[in-house]
Amino acid sequence: MTGETLYPRLEPLLAQIQKPIQYVGGELNSQVKPWDGAAVHWALMYPDAYEVGLPNQGLMILYEVLNERPDALAERTYAVWPDLAALMRENGVPQFTVDGHRAVKDFDLLGVSFATELGYTNLLEALDLAGVPLHAVDRDETHPVVVAGGHAAFNPEPVSDFVDAAVLGDGEQVVGDITDVVKAWKAQGRPGGRVELLARLARVDGVYVPSFYAVSYAADGAIAAVTRTRDDVPVKVGKRTVMDLDEWPYPKTPIVPLAESVHERMSVEIFRGCTRGCRFCQAGMITRPVRERTITGIGSMVEQGLKATGYEEVGLLSLSSADHSEIGQLAKELADRYEGTNTSLSLPSTRVDAFNVTLANELSRNGRRSGLTFAPEGGSERIRRVINKTVSKEDLVRTVTTAYANGWRQVKLYFMCGLPTETDEDVLEIAELAVEVIRAGREASGQKDVRCTVSIGGFVPKPHTPFQWAGQASADTIDHRLRILRQAINADRRIGKSIGLRYHDGKPGVIEGLLSRGDRRVGRVIERVWREGGKFDGWSEHFSFDRWTTAAAEELAPFGVDLDWFTTRERTEHEILPWDHLDSGLDKEFLWDDWQEALNEEEVADCRWTPCYDCGVCPTMGTEIQIGPTGRSLIPLTVV
Amino acid sequence: MARQPEGPPPPPTVQKLRIRYAKRGRLRFASHRDLARTLERALRRAQVPMAFSAGFSPHPKISYLGAAPTGSASEAEYLEIGLSVRCDPEAVRAALDAALPEDLAVVECVEALEGTGSLADRIDTSVWRVELPGVALAELEPALAEFLSRDVVTVAKRTKNGLRDIDARASVTSAFAVEEAGCAILHMVVRQGTPAVRPDDVLAALTAVADLRPPLPPRAVRAAQGRLDDTGTVADPLGPDRAARTRCQGEHATI
């Protein structure tokens, strides 16, 4: 008998650990379906702590889409903290789902959503706790099929030893296709065992099965060839794209945790994809084209979601929310609808644009006025041309000043450090900018208490972007630039005291770089780090740079490559990249030309408003831009 | 002068309701902050017309009274809410109860009677029931007798400022042991104070005086809270309000 609850065995352990509430489930809008009623069982994992994983939209969408199918069941599981993991090992309690407290190893599939590569060690820990063999090759048909998804799955090669399959692109439809394949294979009595199941999955559009592809290496360490080992699997695996977002209004009933989470709000995705063309941005490259949800579709999701959750804040999510074709009208009409209800509406970090201040004013009409966040990303006008996020210094100062003049007291500015071609001077301009912003802000608002927070992190080059060929800045370079930036900000205390600096040191970024652009040889490094106790690498108190660098040096040496080879080394035009057989739709030639234009500080316009610049996505994937305006409007709600 | 948000001030509080609720089952692992978040969201889903504080960051008017510790269940937790529209307390109770997760229950909701003093003044004592799985009555009874025979039993307690020694004995005004289905149960009446003496502290004291070591984590439930009178009875803190309800039945809006 499988699918039994482990809760009675788990409960005594919960009394001995920190924050036990995260493991008990029973959250509003969560569900536990009968085990036997479902033909296919999915465990969905976010490989980080519950407080980080719970609000993840992707996982919540798939949970609902799958559970709506009468023949499928989906439950959630998260990385367990070391205190509970130790007790679980001691007491023989395996990795469990928080919904039904069922053993992960009882499920047909374990879907893991990788928003960041720093979750890889947590996957290994979860597999080990689950009692599932670490290596895909050691699993048989009684074990779950481990499927990776999320943005990091666009280069799953570093974890290809541990996952059975990876899914590229939007998950809403492909999870249904996978469910159908598993259901049929089980109903037929599992013909051909696990290999046959994987072969069938590999023929599903968007599903990549690494074990059916062989990688060989040249004498210089670079990849010589990637070849398929069966002729019934695709040479190149393309991503999935969901068209018409209004048909996929998920999550309809977002899960509301009892425990505190990193996002204490409800989110509604107002569009998917982005064609602004910021060259550092993997999300903007791999999620094309832009597909907007209509204003009325958004209105009903906000309404239903608030009723279903009781949240007091709604975030209007996307990669660049102010770019929605009906955003002005949407902001005004949503604010009208929720006037007097203490419901606040917010946009995530936005481009630096005066229009965005107007939007923020409108959205905060009904509720709390927290800070305003802008993301100029680059410190100087020159570097902003390199990354294709052009805004003049004057416009930037004017926009932030407008925010202060409109009563916002706290403005946060996001930057990156270590961008291609960057010099110390580019980074020092951030300090000049912040000082100017505070001066102008004090003058415009007539207040001394305006604040500006500069938030800065090291840039990590990502696959499927024009910067995929770039040499990553070393940790020393990042740390040096952060140090001189801090000194420059503090040079004048009268201004500096109004400027906060939040930064991440350069070391985790180097490891993220190794995992982002790594190939199959990096798997040994990940396994070694996990065996030596590495997990929760996204948390500074758990991350050990030394453990990673030692493991990388020793595990990569037999291949004649090293950490620098994967990170700080600039790639050449015709080098075979580990993810070349995985297709985001972007032409490699387009990306290379865009990389060259970046080095020449040339800009590219957005194809929503200017002619197509042939990135390749729409013709390759058979998709098209879907934007408004629709001309519709939101009528006032009769009962609020 | 402090900046003020534009627009009219929020509507005033026109009615105060006092609520007794229970946390049970899995939700005994919820902390006070978890419960506060959950209750506030449930009040919104139930469309209870909460009164809000003024200012840039309006908060619903809710006051919580001393929460049971994380890991303990309770049949008697209390809070007070301020409403901007008068409501039938029973309708609020039912609506809030329906909006809360299964393991949180709204046991009672009464209108606060003006002039009878605050709810906090009516609570100074907790009644606890602690199940000790794997412990026999024959083990618990002598340990408890030894504990009660002492004037002071010092135990180390984890506080915000690190470990600190407290007396677990003086706050325990009475206690007795029974057995149910082979499991020893400790009943005790404990005065609330600072630092608070919690069931864990008393169990640590039983370990200290009689080396009682439960093989499994004990399960504590707060059975009641209230004011301890000279006869040793713990009075129901909603008693005075409930008595008033029968005298004055006001007009109630429906929610």
PDB file of N, CA and C in Angstrom, chain A residues 93 123 139 182 216 250 267 283 298 307 317 321 329 354 389-390 405 427 465 467 471 484 496 528 591 608:
ATOM      1  N   VAL A  93      12.200   8.592   8.695  1.00  0.00           N
ATOM      2  CA  VAL A  93      11.065   9.252   8.037  1.00  0.00           C
ATOM      3  C   VAL A  93      11.570   9.825   6.712  1.00  0.00           C
ATOM      4  N   LEU A 123      18.183  19.446  -4.347  1.00  0.00           N
ATOM      5  CA  LEU A 123      17.555  18.321  -5.045  1.00  0.00           C
ATOM      6  C   LEU A 123      18.213  17.017  -4.590  1.00  0.00           C
ATOM      7  N   ARG A 139      17.886   4.147 -11.238  1.00  0.00           N
ATOM      8  CA  ARG A 139      16.458   4.020 -10.885  1.00  0.00           C
ATOM      9  C   ARG A 139      15.776   2.961 -11.759  1.00  0.00           C
ATOM     10  N   VAL A 182       2.379   8.947 -18.968  1.00  0.00           N
ATOM     11  CA  VAL A 182       2.604   8.075 -17.811  1.00  0.00           C
ATOM     12  C   VAL A 182       1.375   7.213 -17.549  1.00  0.00           C
ATOM     13  N   SER A 216      30.602  14.417 -26.233  1.00  0.00           N
ATOM     14  CA  SER A 216      32.042  14.135 -26.306  1.00  0.00           C
ATOM     15  C   SER A 216      32.807  15.456 -26.239  1.00  0.00           C
ATOM     16  N   TYR A 250      -4.527  30.937 -14.013  1.00  0.00           N
ATOM     17  CA  TYR A 250      -4.019  30.266 -12.804  1.00  0.00           C
ATOM     18  C   TYR A 250      -2.937  31.104 -12.145  1.00  0.00           C
ATOM     19  N   SER A 267      -0.305  37.278  -6.160  1.00  0.00           N
ATOM     20  CA  SER A 267       0.272  37.767  -7.405  1.00  0.00           C
ATOM     21  C   SER A 267      -0.620  37.408  -8.575  1.00  0.00           C
ATOM     22  N   ALA A 283      15.517  35.621 -18.407  1.00  0.00           N
ATOM     23  CA  ALA A 283      14.061  35.499 -18.419  1.00  0.00           C
ATOM     24  C   ALA A 283      13.475  36.172 -19.659  1.00  0.00           C
ATOM     25  N   ILE A 298      -7.407  40.141 -16.196  1.00  0.00           N
ATOM     26  CA  ILE A 298      -6.670  40.497 -14.971  1.00  0.00           C
ATOM     27  C   ILE A 298      -7.654  40.889 -13.873  1.00  0.00           C
ATOM     28  N   LYS A 307     -10.930  37.208  -3.050  1.00  0.00           N
ATOM     29  CA  LYS A 307     -11.999  36.489  -2.345  1.00  0.00           C
ATOM     30  C   LYS A 307     -11.491  35.174  -1.785  1.00  0.00           C
ATOM     31  N   LEU A 317       2.296  41.098 -11.584  1.00  0.00           N
ATOM     32  CA  LEU A 317       3.602  40.555 -11.964  1.00  0.00           C
ATOM     33  C   LEU A 317       3.823  40.460 -13.456  1.00  0.00           C
ATOM     34  N   SER A 321       6.226  45.243 -15.793  1.00  0.00           N
ATOM     35  CA  SER A 321       4.772  45.407 -15.750  1.00  0.00           C
ATOM     36  C   SER A 321       4.241  46.696 -16.364  1.00  0.00           C
ATOM     37  N   GLN A 329      -4.860  52.401 -17.687  1.00  0.00           N
ATOM     38  CA  GLN A 329      -6.281  52.185 -17.439  1.00  0.00           C
ATOM     39  C   GLN A 329      -6.474  51.102 -16.366  1.00  0.00           C
ATOM     40  N   ALA A 354       9.251  58.133 -15.828  1.00  0.00           N
ATOM     41  CA  ALA A 354       8.382  58.982 -15.016  1.00  0.00           C
ATOM     42  C   ALA A 354       6.962  58.435 -14.983  1.00  0.00           C
ATOM     43  N   LYS A 389      19.776  48.740 -21.808  1.00  0.00           N
ATOM     44  CA  LYS A 389      18.743  49.248 -20.919  1.00  0.00           C
ATOM     45  C   LYS A 389      18.995  50.743 -20.786  1.00  0.00           C
ATOM     46  N   THR A 390      18.773  51.437 -21.885  1.00  0.00           N
ATOM     47  CA  THR A 390      19.211  52.816 -21.979  1.00  0.00           C
ATOM     48  C   THR A 390      18.285  53.764 -21.237  1.00  0.00           C
ATOM     49  N   ALA A 405       8.870  63.884  -4.833  1.00  0.00           N
ATOM     50  CA  ALA A 405       7.942  65.021  -4.841  1.00  0.00           C
ATOM     51  C   ALA A 405       6.507  64.536  -4.668  1.00  0.00           C
ATOM     52  N   VAL A 427      31.003  51.717 -12.144  1.00  0.00           N
ATOM     53  CA  VAL A 427      30.380  51.398 -10.860  1.00  0.00           C
ATOM     54  C   VAL A 427      30.366  52.622  -9.945  1.00  0.00           C
ATOM     55  N   THR A 465      21.433  33.857 -23.773  1.00  0.00           N
ATOM     56  CA  THR A 465      21.443  35.325 -23.788  1.00  0.00           C
ATOM     57  C   THR A 465      22.653  35.775 -24.606  1.00  0.00           C
ATOM     58  N   PHE A 467      24.953  37.472 -23.644  1.00  0.00           N
ATOM     59  CA  PHE A 467      26.125  37.452 -22.760  1.00  0.00           C
ATOM     60  C   PHE A 467      26.575  36.021 -22.437  1.00  0.00           C
ATOM     61  N   GLY A 471      33.050  36.535 -20.495  1.00  0.00           N
ATOM     62  CA  GLY A 471      33.830  36.119 -19.339  1.00  0.00           C
ATOM     63  C   GLY A 471      33.196  36.743 -18.097  1.00  0.00           C
ATOM     64  N   ILE A 484      34.912  49.974  -3.347  1.00  0.00           N
ATOM     65  CA  ILE A 484      35.120  51.384  -3.713  1.00  0.00           C
ATOM     66  C   ILE A 484      33.789  52.118  -3.831  1.00  0.00           C
ATOM     67  N   GLY A 496      25.516  60.712   2.519  1.00  0.00           N
ATOM     68  CA  GLY A 496      25.670  59.251   2.605  1.00  0.00           C
ATOM     69  C   GLY A 496      24.748  58.617   3.621  1.00  0.00           C
ATOM     70  N   ARG A 528      29.739  15.976  -5.087  1.00  0.00           N
ATOM     71  CA  ARG A 528      30.778  16.031  -4.063  1.00  0.00           C
ATOM     72  C   ARG A 528      30.437  17.059  -2.980  1.00  0.00           C
ATOM     73  N   LEU A 591      21.978  36.021 -31.433  1.00  0.00           N
ATOM     74  CA  LEU A 591      22.581  36.276 -30.118  1.00  0.00           C
ATOM     75  C   LEU A 591      24.027  36.748 -30.281  1.00  0.00           C
ATOM     76  N   ARG A 608       7.892  45.206 -30.037  1.00  0.00           N
ATOM     77  CA  ARG A 608       6.466  45.487 -29.910  1.00  0.00           C
ATOM     78  C   ARG A 608       6.119  46.802 -30.597  1.00  0.00           C
TER      79      ARG A 608
END
